Amino acid sequence: MADADPRFDASAEIATPPSPGNPKRRKALLGIAGAVLLAGGGYGIWYVAVGSHYVSTDNAYVGADTAQITPMVAGQVAQVLVSDTQNVKRGDVLVRIDDADARIALADAEAALAKAKRQFGQTSATGQSLAATLAARDQAIASAQAGLASAQAAFQKASVDLDRRRKLAPSGAVSADELTSAVNGYAAAKSSFDSARSAVQQAIAAKDAAKGDLAANRALTTGTTVETNPDVLAAQARVDQARLDLARTVIRAPVDGVVTSRAVQVGQRLAAGTAVMKIVPVDQLYVDANFKEGQLTRVKPGQKVTVTSDLYGSDVVFHGTVTGFSGGTGAAFALIPAQNATGNWIKVVQRLPVRIRLDPRELKAHPLRVGLSMDAEIHL
């Protein structure tokens, strides 16, 4: 009988039954699975009951309608009374511009106004003189007409005398000297008659001219007084403008706030409209929160918002109200807008700025500054 092969083991052909699993490990896995299911169920319940009633973002920043300070008149800066970071009240003097030129302009305008008033008084007095002249022209016409009637009578008499003597001359009843005298008298009477007739026409023409002058004068004065005369009103408007320009040499704060970006020095020559500084109304700040477009489905103006600042932390909570939405996303108004019509387009979730008005009383208690980061949560 051959020797048995030592590499062969009959016991190796018998399959080893699987050992039962570790009971502790199975319990641990079941416990983890149960915890996960419990956490998922708890989150689902929380989201339905609480989480679905809020949307939040940390992409939010403080903003303000900053007041830009610009001079209304040109001139040299005489005095700067504020500096950056200084708190000012509405009406406080910020800058004084040298007012010498403005004072001279005001004095010139006031002199022009006085002259206009005097000219109106002179025009009124001239009207009275023209009315008297017109009455005198009527008397001159009457006198000229009387002279014309007298000259006409003398002319007619001279004409009759000349005819009579011419008829008697052939019979020798009238001498040649007498006839010559009658001819000369006729000529003189005719000349006087023509002169008288011309005098009447001149008197009538003088009256028409006086009537026109009076009408022109009355057109300037009728229905007006020294206070309502157009020339006086125009001169008064120039005085008001000069007085306003003088007042504008003193630049005042238009709102309460903090001075920033001061860019003016004493002695600097300013042109009208040059930006010299800004005033940030710290009690009228707002928050622009950039929410994802998918978060805005249920957001509406008037909804309440809680906001926290990185400056104060979560211990200080600001309360605000949604006032509206921007007219477009940030990408739409970017300097170089996205060109989505290209072939390599990839959809990117857009963000839309939502304006949130803050409570002025909370801002007064905990001041904020433009540009600070905020966390905003809208109560849906």
mmCIF file of C-alpha atoms in Angstrom:
data_model
loop_
_atom_site.group_PDB
_atom_site.id
_atom_site.type_symbol
_atom_site.label_atom_id
_atom_site.label_comp_id
_atom_site.label_asym_id
_atom_site.label_seq_id
_atom_site.Cartn_x
_atom_site.Cartn_y
_atom_site.Cartn_z
ATOM 1 C CA MET A 1 0.000 0.000 0.000
ATOM 2 C CA ALA A 2 1.450 3.280 -1.055
ATOM 3 C CA ASP A 3 2.240 5.896 1.508
ATOM 4 C CA ALA A 4 -0.306 8.646 1.892
ATOM 5 C CA ASP A 5 0.531 12.013 0.294
ATOM 6 C CA PRO A 6 1.474 14.306 3.146
ATOM 7 C CA ARG A 7 0.138 17.384 1.177
ATOM 8 C CA PHE A 8 -3.321 15.891 1.180
ATOM 9 C CA ASP A 9 -5.516 16.592 4.206
ATOM 10 C CA ALA A 10 -8.939 15.024 4.136
ATOM 11 C CA SER A 11 -10.148 17.499 6.719
ATOM 12 C CA ALA A 12 -9.516 20.341 4.254
ATOM 13 C CA GLU A 13 -12.315 19.096 2.013
ATOM 14 C CA ILE A 14 -14.869 19.670 4.728
ATOM 15 C CA ALA A 15 -16.426 23.250 4.428
ATOM 16 C CA THR A 16 -16.128 25.412 7.510
ATOM 17 C CA PRO A 17 -19.552 26.771 8.503
ATOM 18 C CA PRO A 18 -19.724 30.647 8.774
ATOM 19 C CA SER A 19 -19.427 31.976 12.198
ATOM 20 C CA PRO A 20 -22.321 34.015 13.481
ATOM 21 C CA GLY A 21 -21.801 37.904 13.340
ATOM 22 C CA ASN A 22 -20.590 39.944 16.275
ATOM 23 C CA PRO A 23 -23.712 40.919 18.213
ATOM 24 C CA LYS A 24 -22.121 44.140 19.553
ATOM 25 C CA ARG A 25 -21.156 45.339 16.091
ATOM 26 C CA ARG A 26 -24.641 44.666 14.760
ATOM 27 C CA LYS A 27 -26.179 46.645 17.599
ATOM 28 C CA ALA A 28 -23.801 49.552 16.950
ATOM 29 C CA LEU A 29 -24.724 49.647 13.242
ATOM 30 C CA LEU A 30 -28.401 49.519 14.064
ATOM 31 C CA GLY A 31 -27.926 52.331 16.583
ATOM 32 C CA ILE A 32 -26.136 54.528 14.010
ATOM 33 C CA ALA A 33 -28.828 53.869 11.420
ATOM 34 C CA GLY A 34 -31.511 54.716 13.929
ATOM 35 C CA ALA A 35 -29.723 57.916 14.909
ATOM 36 C CA VAL A 36 -29.418 58.946 11.239
ATOM 37 C CA LEU A 37 -33.096 58.271 10.626
ATOM 38 C CA LEU A 38 -34.020 60.124 13.786
ATOM 39 C CA ALA A 39 -31.846 63.106 12.831
ATOM 40 C CA GLY A 40 -33.289 63.138 9.306
ATOM 41 C CA GLY A 41 -36.802 62.961 10.655
ATOM 42 C CA GLY A 42 -36.054 65.687 13.172
ATOM 43 C CA TYR A 43 -34.597 67.933 10.471
ATOM 44 C CA GLY A 44 -37.605 67.300 8.267
ATOM 45 C CA ILE A 45 -39.958 68.194 11.078
ATOM 46 C CA TRP A 46 -37.877 71.322 11.902
ATOM 47 C CA TYR A 47 -37.775 72.402 8.264
ATOM 48 C CA VAL A 48 -41.533 72.009 7.842
ATOM 49 C CA ALA A 49 -42.335 73.708 11.130
ATOM 50 C CA VAL A 50 -39.585 76.362 11.249
ATOM 51 C CA GLY A 51 -36.909 76.297 8.560
ATOM 52 C CA SER A 52 -39.263 76.718 5.604
ATOM 53 C CA HIS A 53 -40.451 80.028 7.095
ATOM 54 C CA TYR A 54 -37.030 81.707 6.777
ATOM 55 C CA VAL A 55 -34.438 82.448 4.101
ATOM 56 C CA SER A 56 -31.022 83.757 5.041
ATOM 57 C CA THR A 57 -27.763 84.922 3.523
ATOM 58 C CA ASP A 58 -24.422 86.238 4.706
ATOM 59 C CA ASN A 59 -23.928 88.108 1.408
ATOM 60 C CA ALA A 60 -25.296 91.370 2.770
ATOM 61 C CA TYR A 61 -23.725 94.779 3.288
ATOM 62 C CA VAL A 62 -24.640 98.114 4.855
ATOM 63 C CA GLY A 63 -25.448 100.952 2.450
ATOM 64 C CA ALA A 64 -26.678 104.555 2.586
ATOM 65 C CA ASP A 65 -27.856 107.361 0.326
ATOM 66 C CA THR A 66 -24.713 109.421 0.795
ATOM 67 C CA ALA A 67 -24.975 113.213 0.498
ATOM 68 C CA GLN A 68 -22.474 114.604 -2.020
ATOM 69 C CA ILE A 69 -21.270 118.073 -0.988
ATOM 70 C CA THR A 70 -20.551 120.386 -3.946
ATOM 71 C CA PRO A 71 -20.300 124.207 -4.124
ATOM 72 C CA MET A 72 -22.965 126.037 -6.117
ATOM 73 C CA VAL A 73 -20.638 128.965 -6.889
ATOM 74 C CA ALA A 74 -16.993 129.187 -7.880
ATOM 75 C CA GLY A 75 -14.400 130.788 -5.638
ATOM 76 C CA GLN A 76 -11.397 130.371 -3.393
ATOM 77 C CA VAL A 77 -11.786 128.400 -0.166
ATOM 78 C CA ALA A 78 -11.397 130.697 2.820
ATOM 79 C CA GLN A 79 -12.139 128.244 5.627
ATOM 80 C CA VAL A 80 -12.753 124.499 6.135
ATOM 81 C CA LEU A 81 -14.514 123.784 9.412
ATOM 82 C CA VAL A 82 -14.807 119.970 9.410
ATOM 83 C CA SER A 83 -12.589 116.937 8.967
ATOM 84 C CA ASP A 84 -13.070 113.273 8.126
ATOM 85 C CA THR A 85 -14.966 111.133 10.699
ATOM 86 C CA GLN A 86 -16.541 114.247 12.260
ATOM 87 C CA ASN A 87 -20.221 114.126 13.162
ATOM 88 C CA VAL A 88 -22.260 117.063 11.848
ATOM 89 C CA LYS A 89 -25.850 118.215 12.128
ATOM 90 C CA ARG A 90 -28.012 119.522 9.335
ATOM 91 C CA GLY A 91 -27.243 123.221 8.822
ATOM 92 C CA ASP A 92 -23.724 123.106 10.277
ATOM 93 C CA VAL A 93 -21.175 125.152 8.296
ATOM 94 C CA LEU A 94 -18.743 122.928 6.423
ATOM 95 C CA VAL A 95 -16.806 125.269 4.125
ATOM 96 C CA ARG A 96 -16.631 129.039 3.590
ATOM 97 C CA ILE A 97 -15.734 130.455 0.164
ATOM 98 C CA ASP A 98 -14.249 133.958 -0.194
ATOM 99 C CA ASP A 99 -17.323 136.163 -0.683
ATOM 100 C CA ALA A 100 -15.681 139.420 -1.881
ATOM 101 C CA ASP A 101 -16.756 138.950 -5.502
ATOM 102 C CA ALA A 102 -20.264 137.939 -4.442
ATOM 103 C CA ARG A 103 -20.642 141.067 -2.296
ATOM 104 C CA ILE A 104 -19.553 143.296 -5.177
ATOM 105 C CA ALA A 105 -22.012 141.567 -7.500
ATOM 106 C CA LEU A 106 -24.796 142.096 -4.963
ATOM 107 C CA ALA A 107 -23.985 145.813 -4.626
ATOM 108 C CA ASP A 108 -24.001 146.192 -8.431
ATOM 109 C CA ALA A 109 -27.377 144.444 -8.700
ATOM 110 C CA GLU A 110 -28.859 146.622 -5.955
ATOM 111 C CA ALA A 111 -27.638 149.743 -7.776
ATOM 112 C CA ALA A 112 -29.245 148.515 -10.995
ATOM 113 C CA LEU A 113 -32.499 147.959 -9.111
ATOM 114 C CA ALA A 114 -32.456 151.516 -7.739
ATOM 115 C CA LYS A 115 -31.789 152.827 -11.246
ATOM 116 C CA ALA A 116 -34.706 150.841 -12.672
ATOM 117 C CA LYS A 117 -37.036 152.280 -10.020
ATOM 118 C CA ARG A 118 -35.860 155.813 -10.801
ATOM 119 C CA GLN A 119 -36.362 155.242 -14.515
ATOM 120 C CA PHE A 120 -39.909 154.073 -13.878
ATOM 121 C CA GLY A 121 -40.571 157.243 -11.886
ATOM 122 C CA GLN A 122 -39.083 159.300 -14.686
ATOM 123 C CA THR A 123 -41.247 157.506 -17.238
ATOM 124 C CA SER A 124 -44.354 158.199 -15.167
ATOM 125 C CA ALA A 125 -43.467 161.883 -14.912
ATOM 126 C CA THR A 126 -42.785 162.006 -18.649
ATOM 127 C CA GLY A 127 -46.278 160.664 -19.246
ATOM 128 C CA GLN A 128 -47.791 163.562 -17.362
ATOM 129 C CA SER A 129 -45.653 166.000 -19.388
ATOM 130 C CA LEU A 130 -46.720 164.357 -22.650
ATOM 131 C CA ALA A 131 -50.384 164.637 -21.653
ATOM 132 C CA ALA A 132 -49.917 168.360 -21.047
ATOM 133 C CA THR A 133 -48.103 168.672 -24.371
ATOM 134 C CA LEU A 134 -50.983 166.942 -26.142
ATOM 135 C CA ALA A 135 -53.444 169.441 -24.623
ATOM 136 C CA ALA A 136 -51.194 172.289 -25.773
ATOM 137 C CA ARG A 137 -51.167 170.832 -29.277
ATOM 138 C CA ASP A 138 -54.966 171.110 -29.379
ATOM 139 C CA GLN A 139 -54.697 174.780 -28.498
ATOM 140 C CA ALA A 140 -52.016 175.243 -31.152
ATOM 141 C CA ILE A 141 -54.297 173.710 -33.745
ATOM 142 C CA ALA A 142 -57.147 176.013 -32.723
ATOM 143 C CA SER A 143 -54.844 179.033 -32.960
ATOM 144 C CA ALA A 144 -53.526 177.927 -36.353
ATOM 145 C CA GLN A 145 -57.048 177.398 -37.613
ATOM 146 C CA ALA A 146 -58.018 180.900 -36.423
ATOM 147 C CA GLY A 147 -54.978 182.306 -38.228
ATOM 148 C CA LEU A 148 -55.983 180.353 -41.317
ATOM 149 C CA ALA A 149 -59.491 181.818 -41.228
ATOM 150 C CA SER A 150 -58.090 185.354 -40.913
ATOM 151 C CA ALA A 151 -55.590 184.785 -43.718
ATOM 152 C CA GLN A 152 -58.334 183.321 -45.877
ATOM 153 C CA ALA A 153 -60.543 186.385 -45.334
ATOM 154 C CA ALA A 154 -57.634 188.730 -46.166
ATOM 155 C CA PHE A 155 -56.866 186.715 -49.263
ATOM 156 C CA GLN A 156 -60.449 186.818 -50.435
ATOM 157 C CA LYS A 157 -60.558 190.613 -49.879
ATOM 158 C CA ALA A 158 -57.291 191.129 -51.768
ATOM 159 C CA SER A 159 -58.620 188.977 -54.601
ATOM 160 C CA VAL A 160 -61.837 191.093 -54.850
ATOM 161 C CA ASP A 161 -59.835 194.348 -54.739
ATOM 162 C CA LEU A 162 -57.502 193.166 -57.477
ATOM 163 C CA ASP A 163 -60.410 192.100 -59.751
ATOM 164 C CA ARG A 164 -62.160 195.420 -59.242
ATOM 165 C CA ARG A 165 -59.047 197.477 -60.126
ATOM 166 C CA ARG A 166 -58.256 195.359 -63.157
ATOM 167 C CA LYS A 167 -61.745 196.088 -64.522
ATOM 168 C CA LEU A 168 -61.378 199.849 -63.928
ATOM 169 C CA ALA A 169 -57.843 200.118 -65.255
ATOM 170 C CA PRO A 170 -58.783 200.338 -68.987
ATOM 171 C CA SER A 171 -61.056 203.369 -68.307
ATOM 172 C CA GLY A 172 -58.286 205.246 -66.502
ATOM 173 C CA ALA A 173 -60.242 205.337 -63.222
ATOM 174 C CA VAL A 174 -57.413 203.451 -61.474
ATOM 175 C CA SER A 175 -53.830 204.492 -61.759
ATOM 176 C CA ALA A 176 -51.045 202.095 -62.579
ATOM 177 C CA ASP A 177 -49.537 202.510 -59.101
ATOM 178 C CA GLU A 178 -52.811 201.600 -57.467
ATOM 179 C CA LEU A 179 -53.137 198.536 -59.676
ATOM 180 C CA THR A 180 -49.596 197.500 -58.834
ATOM 181 C CA SER A 181 -50.358 197.943 -55.140
ATOM 182 C CA ALA A 182 -53.440 195.730 -55.484
ATOM 183 C CA VAL A 183 -51.426 193.034 -57.233
ATOM 184 C CA ASN A 184 -48.802 193.115 -54.482
ATOM 185 C CA GLY A 185 -51.492 192.991 -51.778
ATOM 186 C CA TYR A 186 -53.075 189.985 -53.461
ATOM 187 C CA ALA A 187 -49.737 188.180 -53.600
ATOM 188 C CA ALA A 188 -49.030 188.941 -49.924
ATOM 189 C CA ALA A 189 -52.508 187.774 -48.868
ATOM 190 C CA LYS A 190 -52.114 184.546 -50.853
ATOM 191 C CA SER A 191 -48.736 183.894 -49.241
ATOM 192 C CA SER A 192 -50.181 184.510 -45.792
ATOM 193 C CA PHE A 193 -53.079 182.171 -46.578
ATOM 194 C CA ASP A 194 -50.730 179.387 -47.716
ATOM 195 C CA SER A 195 -48.589 179.872 -44.611
ATOM 196 C CA ALA A 196 -51.621 179.718 -42.359
ATOM 197 C CA ARG A 197 -52.804 176.535 -44.041
ATOM 198 C CA SER A 198 -49.339 174.979 -43.585
ATOM 199 C CA ALA A 199 -49.363 176.058 -39.950
ATOM 200 C CA VAL A 200 -52.622 174.200 -39.403
ATOM 201 C CA GLN A 201 -51.190 171.045 -40.989
ATOM 202 C CA GLN A 202 -48.034 171.326 -38.883
ATOM 203 C CA ALA A 203 -50.106 171.761 -35.722
ATOM 204 C CA ILE A 204 -52.133 168.667 -36.586
ATOM 205 C CA ALA A 205 -48.945 166.670 -37.281
ATOM 206 C CA ALA A 206 -47.430 167.834 -33.986
ATOM 207 C CA LYS A 207 -50.554 166.691 -32.167
ATOM 208 C CA ASP A 208 -50.354 163.220 -33.808
ATOM 209 C CA ALA A 209 -46.704 162.943 -32.760
ATOM 210 C CA ALA A 210 -47.532 163.967 -29.194
ATOM 211 C CA LYS A 211 -50.371 161.457 -29.157
ATOM 212 C CA GLY A 212 -47.986 158.683 -30.271
ATOM 213 C CA ASP A 213 -45.401 159.611 -27.624
ATOM 214 C CA LEU A 214 -48.090 159.578 -24.943
ATOM 215 C CA ALA A 215 -49.381 156.181 -26.121
ATOM 216 C CA ALA A 216 -45.830 154.758 -26.048
ATOM 217 C CA ASN A 217 -45.296 156.120 -22.569
ATOM 218 C CA ARG A 218 -48.589 154.762 -21.299
ATOM 219 C CA ALA A 219 -47.730 151.341 -22.705
ATOM 220 C CA LEU A 220 -44.769 151.321 -20.295
ATOM 221 C CA THR A 221 -46.686 152.515 -17.260
ATOM 222 C CA THR A 222 -50.374 151.621 -17.604
ATOM 223 C CA GLY A 223 -51.427 148.802 -15.259
ATOM 224 C CA THR A 224 -48.087 148.696 -13.442
ATOM 225 C CA THR A 225 -46.528 150.185 -10.354
ATOM 226 C CA VAL A 226 -42.940 150.621 -9.355
ATOM 227 C CA GLU A 227 -43.125 147.144 -7.763
ATOM 228 C CA THR A 228 -44.693 145.390 -10.769
ATOM 229 C CA ASN A 229 -42.860 147.120 -13.611
ATOM 230 C CA PRO A 230 -41.054 144.503 -15.798
ATOM 231 C CA ASP A 231 -37.720 146.347 -15.736
ATOM 232 C CA VAL A 232 -37.913 146.676 -11.962
ATOM 233 C CA LEU A 233 -38.839 142.999 -11.602
ATOM 234 C CA ALA A 234 -35.896 141.962 -13.783
ATOM 235 C CA ALA A 235 -33.541 144.088 -11.704
ATOM 236 C CA GLN A 236 -35.050 142.610 -8.500
ATOM 237 C CA ALA A 237 -34.449 139.093 -9.852
ATOM 238 C CA ARG A 238 -30.779 139.941 -10.414
ATOM 239 C CA VAL A 239 -30.576 141.203 -6.837
ATOM 240 C CA ASP A 240 -32.137 137.980 -5.553
ATOM 241 C CA GLN A 241 -29.677 135.918 -7.608
ATOM 242 C CA ALA A 242 -26.720 137.912 -6.334
ATOM 243 C CA ARG A 243 -27.968 137.553 -2.745
ATOM 244 C CA LEU A 244 -28.395 133.794 -3.269
ATOM 245 C CA ASP A 245 -24.875 133.500 -4.683
ATOM 246 C CA LEU A 246 -23.569 135.329 -1.632
ATOM 247 C CA ALA A 247 -25.417 132.927 0.690
ATOM 248 C CA ARG A 248 -24.014 129.975 -1.263
ATOM 249 C CA THR A 249 -20.464 130.965 -0.394
ATOM 250 C CA VAL A 250 -21.250 129.304 2.947
ATOM 251 C CA ILE A 251 -21.624 125.540 2.376
ATOM 252 C CA ARG A 252 -23.775 123.819 5.007
ATOM 253 C CA ALA A 253 -24.527 120.194 5.810
ATOM 254 C CA PRO A 254 -27.774 119.054 4.141
ATOM 255 C CA VAL A 255 -28.278 116.087 6.519
ATOM 256 C CA ASP A 256 -27.121 114.727 9.848
ATOM 257 C CA GLY A 257 -24.230 112.347 9.448
ATOM 258 C CA VAL A 258 -20.505 111.680 9.424
ATOM 259 C CA VAL A 259 -18.054 113.523 7.167
ATOM 260 C CA THR A 260 -16.015 111.311 4.864
ATOM 261 C CA SER A 261 -13.871 111.633 1.736
ATOM 262 C CA ARG A 262 -12.993 115.271 2.442
ATOM 263 C CA ALA A 263 -11.066 116.587 -0.558
ATOM 264 C CA VAL A 264 -10.803 120.347 0.004
ATOM 265 C CA GLN A 265 -8.131 122.573 1.508
ATOM 266 C CA VAL A 266 -7.907 126.252 2.441
ATOM 267 C CA GLY A 267 -6.797 128.362 -0.528
ATOM 268 C CA GLN A 268 -8.048 125.872 -3.095
ATOM 269 C CA ARG A 269 -9.878 127.333 -6.090
ATOM 270 C CA LEU A 270 -13.208 125.545 -6.518
ATOM 271 C CA ALA A 271 -15.418 125.384 -9.562
ATOM 272 C CA ALA A 272 -19.162 125.032 -9.246
ATOM 273 C CA GLY A 273 -20.072 121.359 -8.953
ATOM 274 C CA THR A 274 -16.692 120.155 -7.651
ATOM 275 C CA ALA A 275 -17.094 117.344 -5.099
ATOM 276 C CA VAL A 276 -15.462 118.422 -1.832
ATOM 277 C CA MET A 277 -16.689 115.779 0.619
ATOM 278 C CA LYS A 278 -19.465 113.317 1.457
ATOM 279 C CA ILE A 279 -21.772 113.027 4.450
ATOM 280 C CA VAL A 280 -23.005 109.587 5.420
ATOM 281 C CA PRO A 281 -26.385 109.707 7.232
ATOM 282 C CA VAL A 282 -25.612 106.980 9.759
ATOM 283 C CA ASP A 283 -29.129 107.102 11.209
ATOM 284 C CA GLN A 284 -30.668 106.320 7.806
ATOM 285 C CA LEU A 285 -28.670 103.259 6.792
ATOM 286 C CA TYR A 286 -30.071 100.222 5.026
ATOM 287 C CA VAL A 287 -28.859 96.742 4.094
ATOM 288 C CA ASP A 288 -28.599 95.307 0.602
ATOM 289 C CA ALA A 289 -28.845 91.530 0.988
ATOM 290 C CA ASN A 290 -27.934 89.492 -2.097
ATOM 291 C CA PHE A 291 -30.198 86.423 -2.000
ATOM 292 C CA LYS A 292 -30.070 83.563 -4.477
ATOM 293 C CA GLU A 293 -32.857 83.675 -7.009
ATOM 294 C CA GLY A 294 -34.290 80.402 -5.713
ATOM 295 C CA GLN A 295 -34.666 81.888 -2.228
ATOM 296 C CA LEU A 296 -36.925 84.740 -3.342
ATOM 297 C CA THR A 297 -40.000 82.750 -4.330
ATOM 298 C CA ARG A 298 -41.942 83.787 -1.240
ATOM 299 C CA VAL A 299 -40.156 87.025 -0.351
ATOM 300 C CA LYS A 300 -42.329 90.144 -0.532
ATOM 301 C CA PRO A 301 -41.961 93.807 0.499
ATOM 302 C CA GLY A 302 -43.071 94.423 4.072
ATOM 303 C CA GLN A 303 -41.745 91.170 5.501
ATOM 304 C CA LYS A 304 -39.722 91.379 8.704
ATOM 305 C CA VAL A 305 -35.982 90.756 8.772
ATOM 306 C CA THR A 306 -33.491 90.092 11.543
ATOM 307 C CA VAL A 307 -29.937 91.221 10.820
ATOM 308 C CA THR A 308 -26.688 90.711 12.683
ATOM 309 C CA SER A 309 -23.385 92.444 12.067
ATOM 310 C CA ASP A 310 -19.859 91.121 12.195
ATOM 311 C CA LEU A 311 -19.016 94.342 14.044
ATOM 312 C CA TYR A 312 -21.188 93.522 17.083
ATOM 313 C CA GLY A 313 -21.649 89.782 16.673
ATOM 314 C CA SER A 314 -24.794 87.740 17.296
ATOM 315 C CA ASP A 315 -25.446 89.452 20.643
ATOM 316 C CA VAL A 316 -26.807 92.551 18.873
ATOM 317 C CA VAL A 317 -29.765 91.859 16.577
ATOM 318 C CA PHE A 318 -31.102 94.554 14.245
ATOM 319 C CA HIS A 319 -34.679 94.448 13.051
ATOM 320 C CA GLY A 320 -35.671 95.621 9.604
ATOM 321 C CA THR A 321 -38.264 95.434 6.861
ATOM 322 C CA VAL A 322 -38.011 94.405 3.211
ATOM 323 C CA THR A 323 -38.679 97.526 1.130
ATOM 324 C CA GLY A 324 -38.095 96.228 -2.387
ATOM 325 C CA PHE A 325 -35.953 94.439 -4.934
ATOM 326 C CA SER A 326 -33.284 95.716 -7.271
ATOM 327 C CA GLY A 327 -34.153 96.112 -10.937
ATOM 328 C CA GLY A 328 -31.617 93.473 -11.934
ATOM 329 C CA THR A 329 -29.032 91.038 -10.667
ATOM 330 C CA GLY A 330 -25.484 92.004 -9.912
ATOM 331 C CA ALA A 331 -24.267 90.304 -13.079
ATOM 332 C CA ALA A 332 -26.735 92.259 -15.219
ATOM 333 C CA PHE A 333 -25.252 95.589 -14.110
ATOM 334 C CA ALA A 334 -21.634 94.474 -14.049
ATOM 335 C CA LEU A 335 -19.058 96.498 -15.973
ATOM 336 C CA ILE A 336 -18.577 93.512 -18.268
ATOM 337 C CA PRO A 337 -21.869 91.538 -18.308
ATOM 338 C CA ALA A 338 -21.759 87.776 -18.806
ATOM 339 C CA GLN A 339 -22.143 86.619 -22.422
ATOM 340 C CA ASN A 340 -24.468 83.656 -21.956
ATOM 341 C CA ALA A 341 -25.049 83.297 -25.703
ATOM 342 C CA THR A 342 -21.653 81.617 -26.161
ATOM 343 C CA GLY A 343 -21.276 77.892 -26.748
ATOM 344 C CA ASN A 344 -19.505 77.210 -23.448
ATOM 345 C CA TRP A 345 -22.401 78.481 -21.334
ATOM 346 C CA ILE A 346 -22.711 77.148 -17.793
ATOM 347 C CA LYS A 347 -25.693 78.060 -15.678
ATOM 348 C CA VAL A 348 -24.729 80.076 -12.617
ATOM 349 C CA VAL A 349 -27.197 80.785 -9.841
ATOM 350 C CA GLN A 350 -27.790 84.550 -9.781
ATOM 351 C CA ARG A 351 -28.224 86.790 -6.771
ATOM 352 C CA LEU A 352 -30.711 89.666 -6.584
ATOM 353 C CA PRO A 353 -30.160 92.569 -4.152
ATOM 354 C CA VAL A 354 -32.985 92.990 -1.646
ATOM 355 C CA ARG A 355 -33.230 96.356 0.130
ATOM 356 C CA ILE A 356 -33.841 96.151 3.898
ATOM 357 C CA ARG A 357 -34.721 99.238 5.947
ATOM 358 C CA LEU A 358 -33.309 99.244 9.480
ATOM 359 C CA ASP A 359 -34.818 100.665 12.663
ATOM 360 C CA PRO A 360 -33.327 104.157 13.290
ATOM 361 C CA ARG A 361 -33.560 103.679 17.058
ATOM 362 C CA GLU A 362 -31.429 100.530 16.891
ATOM 363 C CA LEU A 363 -28.968 102.307 14.617
ATOM 364 C CA LYS A 364 -28.672 105.111 17.147
ATOM 365 C CA ALA A 365 -27.977 102.625 19.934
ATOM 366 C CA HIS A 366 -25.515 100.590 17.850
ATOM 367 C CA PRO A 367 -24.138 102.696 14.975
ATOM 368 C CA LEU A 368 -23.117 100.987 11.765
ATOM 369 C CA ARG A 369 -20.970 102.165 8.863
ATOM 370 C CA VAL A 370 -21.376 101.813 5.116
ATOM 371 C CA GLY A 371 -19.881 98.619 3.714
ATOM 372 C CA LEU A 372 -19.992 96.470 6.877
ATOM 373 C CA SER A 373 -20.835 92.777 6.418
ATOM 374 C CA MET A 374 -24.205 91.584 7.692
ATOM 375 C CA ASP A 375 -26.146 88.329 8.064
ATOM 376 C CA ALA A 376 -29.791 88.721 7.062
ATOM 377 C CA GLU A 377 -32.705 86.375 7.740
ATOM 378 C CA ILE A 378 -36.121 87.116 6.240
ATOM 379 C CA HIS A 379 -39.216 85.904 8.074
ATOM 380 C CA LEU A 380 -41.486 84.445 5.398
#
